N, CA and C atoms as an extended XYZ file, in Angstrom:
288
Properties=species:S:1:pos:R:3:atomname:S:1:resname:S:1:resid:I:1 pbc="F F F"
N         0.838       -1.176        0.000 N   MET     1
C         0.000        0.000        0.000 CA  MET     1
C         0.889        1.247        0.000 C   MET     1
N         0.572        2.154       -0.907 N   LYS     2
C         1.331        3.398       -0.977 CA  LYS     2
C         0.993        4.262        0.233 C   LYS     2
N         2.017        4.966        0.739 N   GLN     3
C         1.858        5.809        1.923 CA  GLN     3
C         2.407        7.209        1.637 C   GLN     3
N         1.872        8.176        2.355 N   ILE     4
C         2.406        9.530        2.332 CA  ILE     4
C         2.435       10.014        3.782 C   ILE     4
N         3.481       10.735        4.153 N   THR     5
C         3.561       11.267        5.514 CA  THR     5
C         2.792       12.585        5.593 C   THR     5
N         2.503       13.003        6.813 N   ALA     6
C         1.815       14.278        7.021 CA  ALA     6
C         2.641       15.430        6.445 C   ALA     6
N         3.951       15.376        6.636 N   GLU     7
C         4.823       16.438        6.120 CA  GLU     7
C         4.780       16.483        4.594 C   GLU     7
N         4.817       15.318        3.957 N   GLN     8
C         4.757       15.266        2.495 CA  GLN     8
C         3.423       15.811        1.986 C   GLN     8
N         2.342       15.479        2.678 N   LEU     9
C         1.031       15.978        2.261 CA  LEU     9
C         0.943       17.487        2.444 C   LEU     9
N         1.470       18.006        3.529 N   LYS    10
C         1.465       19.456        3.739 CA  LYS    10
C         2.206       20.158        2.600 C   LYS    10
N         3.338       19.598        2.183 N   ASP    11
C         4.086       20.157        1.052 CA  ASP    11
C         3.248       20.111       -0.219 C   ASP    11
N         2.592       18.985       -0.441 N   LYS    12
C         1.762       18.797       -1.637 CA  LYS    12
C         0.615       19.811       -1.667 C   LYS    12
N        -0.009       20.036       -0.519 N   LEU    13
C        -1.108       21.001       -0.447 CA  LEU    13
C        -0.617       22.407       -0.773 C   LEU    13
N         0.600       22.725       -0.362 N   GLY    14
C         1.174       24.031       -0.648 CA  GLY    14
C         1.521       24.238       -2.113 C   GLY    14
N         1.698       23.142       -2.842 N   GLN    15
C         2.069       23.216       -4.255 CA  GLN    15
C         0.863       23.175       -5.185 C   GLN    15
N        -0.329       22.968       -4.636 N   ASN    16
C        -1.541       22.859       -5.454 CA  ASN    16
C        -1.400       21.820       -6.555 C   ASN    16
N        -0.857       20.657       -6.211 N   GLY    17
C        -0.685       19.579       -7.178 CA  GLY    17
C        -2.006       18.959       -7.578 C   GLY    17
N        -1.940       18.067       -8.546 N   ASP    18
C        -3.125       17.405       -9.066 CA  ASP    18
C        -3.349       16.105       -8.296 C   ASP    18
N        -4.214       16.172       -7.295 N   PHE    19
C        -4.559       15.000       -6.497 CA  PHE    19
C        -5.924       15.242       -5.865 C   PHE    19
N        -6.467       14.200       -5.268 N   TYR    20
C        -7.796       14.230       -4.668 CA  TYR    20
C        -7.667       13.785       -3.220 C   TYR    20
N        -8.261       14.525       -2.303 N   LEU    21
C        -8.250       14.166       -0.882 CA  LEU    21
C        -9.568       13.502       -0.519 C   LEU    21
N        -9.484       12.347        0.135 N   LEU    22
C       -10.677       11.611        0.548 CA  LEU    22
C       -10.633       11.356        2.049 C   LEU    22
N       -11.580       11.927        2.757 N   ASP    23
C       -11.710       11.779        4.210 CA  ASP    23
C       -12.719       10.665        4.477 C   ASP    23
N       -12.291        9.586        5.142 N   VAL    24
C       -13.195        8.463        5.414 CA  VAL    24
C       -13.667        8.443        6.873 C   VAL    24
N       -13.494        9.562        7.576 N   ARG    25
C       -13.996        9.668        8.948 CA  ARG    25
C       -15.507        9.908        8.918 C   ARG    25
N       -16.095        9.981       10.098 N   GLU    26
C       -17.516       10.300       10.221 CA  GLU    26
C       -17.712       11.809       10.087 C   GLU    26
N       -18.938       12.209        9.777 N   GLU    27
C       -19.227       13.622        9.536 CA  GLU    27
C       -18.862       14.509       10.729 C   GLU    27
N       -19.166       14.064       11.946 N   TYR    28
C       -18.856       14.887       13.122 CA  TYR    28
C       -17.345       15.089       13.274 C   TYR    28
N       -16.540       14.094       12.892 N   GLU    29
C       -15.083       14.236       12.963 CA  GLU    29
C       -14.601       15.240       11.924 C   GLU    29
N       -15.181       15.157       10.743 N   HIS    30
C       -14.841       16.055        9.640 CA  HIS    30
C       -15.166       17.502       10.023 C   HIS    30
N       -16.304       17.693       10.685 N   GLU    31
C       -16.704       19.039       11.106 CA  GLU    31
C       -15.767       19.595       12.171 C   GLU    31
N       -15.240       18.729       13.035 N   ASP    32
C       -14.325       19.164       14.097 CA  ASP    32
C       -12.966       19.599       13.565 C   ASP    32
N       -12.459       18.891       12.550 N   PHE    33
C       -11.134       19.196       12.008 CA  PHE    33
C       -11.098       18.765       10.551 C   PHE    33
N       -10.928       19.722        9.663 N   ASP    34
C       -11.029       19.466        8.225 CA  ASP    34
C        -9.812       20.042        7.509 C   ASP    34
N        -9.066       19.189        6.808 N   ILE    35
C        -7.928       19.676        6.019 CA  ILE    35
C        -8.303       19.814        4.544 C   ILE    35
N        -9.567       19.599        4.248 N   GLY    36
C       -10.029       19.698        2.876 CA  GLY    36
C       -10.380       18.333        2.320 C   GLY    36
N       -10.833       18.344        1.105 N   GLY    37
C       -11.178       17.094        0.453 CA  GLY    37
C       -12.644       16.749        0.584 C   GLY    37
N       -12.958       15.576        0.104 N   THR    38
C       -14.322       15.077        0.073 CA  THR    38
C       -14.539       14.095        1.211 C   THR    38
N       -15.668       14.219        1.879 N   LEU    39
C       -16.015       13.306        2.965 CA  LEU    39
C       -16.868       12.165        2.422 C   LEU    39
N       -16.363       10.945        2.547 N   ILE    40
C       -17.148        9.735        2.313 CA  ILE    40
C       -16.793        8.792        3.458 C   ILE    40
N       -17.637        8.712        4.487 N   PRO    41
C       -17.321        7.847        5.626 CA  PRO    41
C       -17.055        6.407        5.194 C   PRO    41
N       -16.225        5.722        5.957 N   LEU    42
C       -15.837        4.349        5.633 CA  LEU    42
C       -17.041        3.467        5.325 C   LEU    42
N       -18.112        3.601        6.086 N   GLY    43
C       -19.299        2.781        5.878 CA  GLY    43
C       -20.006        3.025        4.556 C   GLY    43
N       -19.688        4.131        3.882 N   GLU    44
C       -20.330        4.475        2.611 CA  GLU    44
C       -19.378        4.380        1.422 C   GLU    44
N       -18.116        4.136        1.678 N   VAL    45
C       -17.106        4.237        0.623 CA  VAL    45
C       -17.335        3.235       -0.516 C   VAL    45
N       -17.803        2.045       -0.207 N   MET    46
C       -18.014        1.054       -1.264 CA  MET    46
C       -19.196        1.439       -2.150 C   MET    46
N       -20.257        1.956       -1.558 N   SER    47
C       -21.432        2.331       -2.346 CA  SER    47
C       -21.212        3.626       -3.132 C   SER    47
N       -20.191        4.389       -2.763 N   LYS    48
C       -19.906        5.648       -3.456 CA  LYS    48
C       -18.583        5.596       -4.223 C   LYS    48
N       -18.094        4.405       -4.482 N   ALA    49
C       -16.803        4.245       -5.167 CA  ALA    49
C       -16.781        4.943       -6.519 C   ALA    49
N       -17.907        5.019       -7.191 N   ALA    50
C       -17.968        5.663       -8.506 CA  ALA    50
C       -17.665        7.155       -8.425 C   ALA    50
N       -17.780        7.743       -7.236 N   GLU    51
C       -17.499        9.170       -7.057 CA  GLU    51
C       -16.008        9.454       -6.880 C   GLU    51
N       -15.214        8.416       -6.701 N   ILE    52
C       -13.782        8.573       -6.444 CA  ILE    52
C       -13.033        8.527       -7.771 C   ILE    52
N       -12.241        9.553       -8.077 N   PRO    53
C       -11.542        9.564       -9.365 CA  PRO    53
C       -10.489        8.458       -9.472 C   PRO    53
N       -10.254        8.044      -10.697 N   THR    54
C        -9.238        7.018      -10.963 CA  THR    54
C        -8.069        7.572      -11.767 C   THR    54
N        -8.161        8.840      -12.177 N   ASP    55
C        -7.151        9.415      -13.067 CA  ASP    55
C        -6.129       10.311      -12.364 C   ASP    55
N        -6.263       10.485      -11.058 N   VAL    56
C        -5.299       11.263      -10.266 CA  VAL    56
C        -5.029       10.508       -8.967 C   VAL    56
N        -3.900       10.787       -8.307 N   PRO    57
C        -3.678       10.157       -7.005 CA  PRO    57
C        -4.774       10.572       -6.018 C   PRO    57
N        -5.255        9.610       -5.249 N   VAL    58
C        -6.269        9.863       -4.226 CA  VAL    58
C        -5.625        9.595       -2.872 C   VAL    58
N        -5.486       10.643       -2.076 N   ILE    59
C        -4.908       10.508       -0.740 CA  ILE    59
C        -6.060       10.312        0.235 C   ILE    59
N        -6.064        9.149        0.879 N   VAL    60
C        -7.151        8.757        1.771 CA  VAL    60
C        -6.687        8.966        3.210 C   VAL    60
N        -7.537        9.606        4.018 N   TYR    61
C        -7.132        9.856        5.399 CA  TYR    61
C        -8.282        9.671        6.379 C   TYR    61
N        -7.890        9.463        7.638 N   CYS    62
C        -8.824        9.348        8.759 CA  CYS    62
C        -8.093        9.862        9.998 C   CYS    62
N        -8.533        9.477       11.169 N   HIS    63
C        -7.914        9.995       12.392 CA  HIS    63
C        -6.524        9.407       12.629 C   HIS    63
N        -6.394        8.086       12.571 N   ARG    64
C        -5.110        7.440       12.873 CA  ARG    64
C        -4.510        6.662       11.704 C   ARG    64
N        -5.225        6.570       10.603 N   GLY    65
C        -4.705        5.838        9.452 CA  GLY    65
C        -5.208        4.413        9.336 C   GLY    65
N        -6.053        3.976       10.267 N   ILE    66
C        -6.571        2.608       10.238 CA  ILE    66
C        -7.744        2.498        9.263 C   ILE    66
N        -8.737        3.368        9.425 N   ARG    67
C        -9.906        3.321        8.533 CA  ARG    67
C        -9.514        3.608        7.090 C   ARG    67
N        -8.550        4.490        6.907 N   SER    68
C        -8.113        4.780        5.539 CA  SER    68
C        -7.456        3.551        4.912 C   SER    68
N        -6.701        2.802        5.690 N   GLN    69
C        -6.106        1.564        5.174 CA  GLN    69
C        -7.189        0.555        4.808 C   GLN    69
N        -8.209        0.443        5.636 N   ILE    70
C        -9.319       -0.473        5.350 CA  ILE    70
C       -10.025       -0.050        4.069 C   ILE    70
N       -10.297        1.245        3.936 N   ALA    71
C       -10.969        1.753        2.736 CA  ALA    71
C       -10.148        1.451        1.489 C   ALA    71
N        -8.857        1.698        1.553 N   ILE    72
C        -7.982        1.440        0.408 CA  ILE    72
C        -7.998       -0.035        0.048 C   ILE    72
N        -7.852       -0.894        1.034 N   GLN    73
C        -7.836       -2.338        0.775 CA  GLN    73
C        -9.134       -2.788        0.106 C   GLN    73
N       -10.258       -2.316        0.606 N   ARG    74
C       -11.558       -2.692        0.033 CA  ARG    74
C       -11.704       -2.188       -1.397 C   ARG    74
N       -11.334       -0.936       -1.625 N   LEU    75
C       -11.463       -0.355       -2.966 CA  LEU    75
C       -10.530       -1.031       -3.965 C   LEU    75
N        -9.329       -1.346       -3.526 N   GLU    76
C        -8.391       -2.043       -4.415 CA  GLU    76
C        -8.887       -3.448       -4.727 C   GLU    76
N        -9.345       -4.160       -3.705 N   ASP    77
C        -9.788       -5.544       -3.894 CA  ASP    77
C       -11.044       -5.644       -4.753 C   ASP    77
N       -12.035       -4.804       -4.494 N   LYS    78
C       -13.318       -4.928       -5.192 CA  LYS    78
C       -13.360       -4.201       -6.528 C   LYS    78
N       -12.728       -3.034       -6.603 N   PHE    79
C       -12.851       -2.208       -7.801 CA  PHE    79
C       -11.551       -2.041       -8.576 C   PHE    79
N       -10.456       -2.556       -8.064 N   GLY    80
C        -9.189       -2.493       -8.786 CA  GLY    80
C        -8.511       -1.135       -8.800 C   GLY    80
N        -8.825       -0.282       -7.847 N   PHE    81
C        -8.152        1.018       -7.773 CA  PHE    81
C        -6.639        0.807       -7.655 C   PHE    81
N        -5.876        1.655       -8.347 N   THR    82
C        -4.410        1.579       -8.284 CA  THR    82
C        -3.792        2.926       -7.911 C   THR    82
N        -4.625        3.920       -7.652 N   ASN    83
C        -4.157        5.287       -7.437 CA  ASN    83
C        -4.376        5.786       -6.010 C   ASN    83
N        -4.551        4.867       -5.058 N   LEU    84
C        -4.870        5.251       -3.684 CA  LEU    84
C        -3.618        5.312       -2.820 C   LEU    84
N        -3.545        6.347       -1.981 N   VAL    85
C        -2.388        6.578       -1.114 CA  VAL    85
C        -2.905        6.839        0.301 C   VAL    85
N        -2.341        6.157        1.281 N   ASN    86
C        -2.758        6.301        2.675 CA  ASN    86
C        -1.947        7.386        3.383 C   ASN    86
N        -2.650        8.258        4.131 N   LEU    87
C        -1.956        9.225        4.984 CA  LEU    87
C        -1.485        8.474        6.221 C   LEU    87
N        -0.199        8.246        6.280 N   GLN    88
C         0.425        7.459        7.344 CA  GLN    88
C         0.191        8.116        8.703 C   GLN    88
N        -0.422        7.387        9.631 N   GLY    89
C        -0.684        7.931       10.962 CA  GLY    89
C        -1.888        8.842       11.038 C   GLY    89
N        -2.521        9.106        9.906 N   GLY    90
C        -3.724        9.922        9.863 CA  GLY    90
C        -3.532       11.341       10.362 C   GLY    90
N        -4.649       11.953       10.711 N   LEU    91
C        -4.609       13.341       11.171 CA  LEU    91
C        -3.953       13.484       12.533 C   LEU    91
N        -3.851       12.395       13.258 N   GLU    92
C        -3.135       12.440       14.532 CA  GLU    92
C        -1.684       12.876       14.300 C   GLU    92
N        -1.061       12.379       13.247 N   LYS    93
C         0.315       12.795       12.903 CA  LYS    93
C         0.316       14.212       12.336 C   LYS    93
N        -0.730       14.560       11.612 N   TRP    94
C        -0.848       15.884       11.011 CA  TRP    94
C        -0.803       16.975       12.081 C   TRP    94
N        -1.485       16.725       13.190 N   GLU    95
C        -1.615       17.742       14.238 CA  GLU    95
C        -0.362       17.890       15.088 C   GLU    95
N         0.573       16.970       14.989 N   ARG    96
C         1.786       17.048       15.815 CA  ARG    96
C         2.781       18.035       15.276 C   ARG    96
């Protein structure tokens, strides 16, 4: 599974690169702390897979990086995604 660190993502956000941010946390978590991107909670990610782009890197994140890993594994296994990148340590690392 491809990984990106919080520092690397912060650099990427500053460069306005071509990528997609996917937050797989719950709505209340997203409202509390939001770094941008689209919210699709883990429980809905499979039913909304068609909304996730396949032509740019998709950086998937959650609080600690566990749910994002689960989402990536499911999307890769069921739909064959090859462009998914996990935010290592999630937003917990981002805030440090």
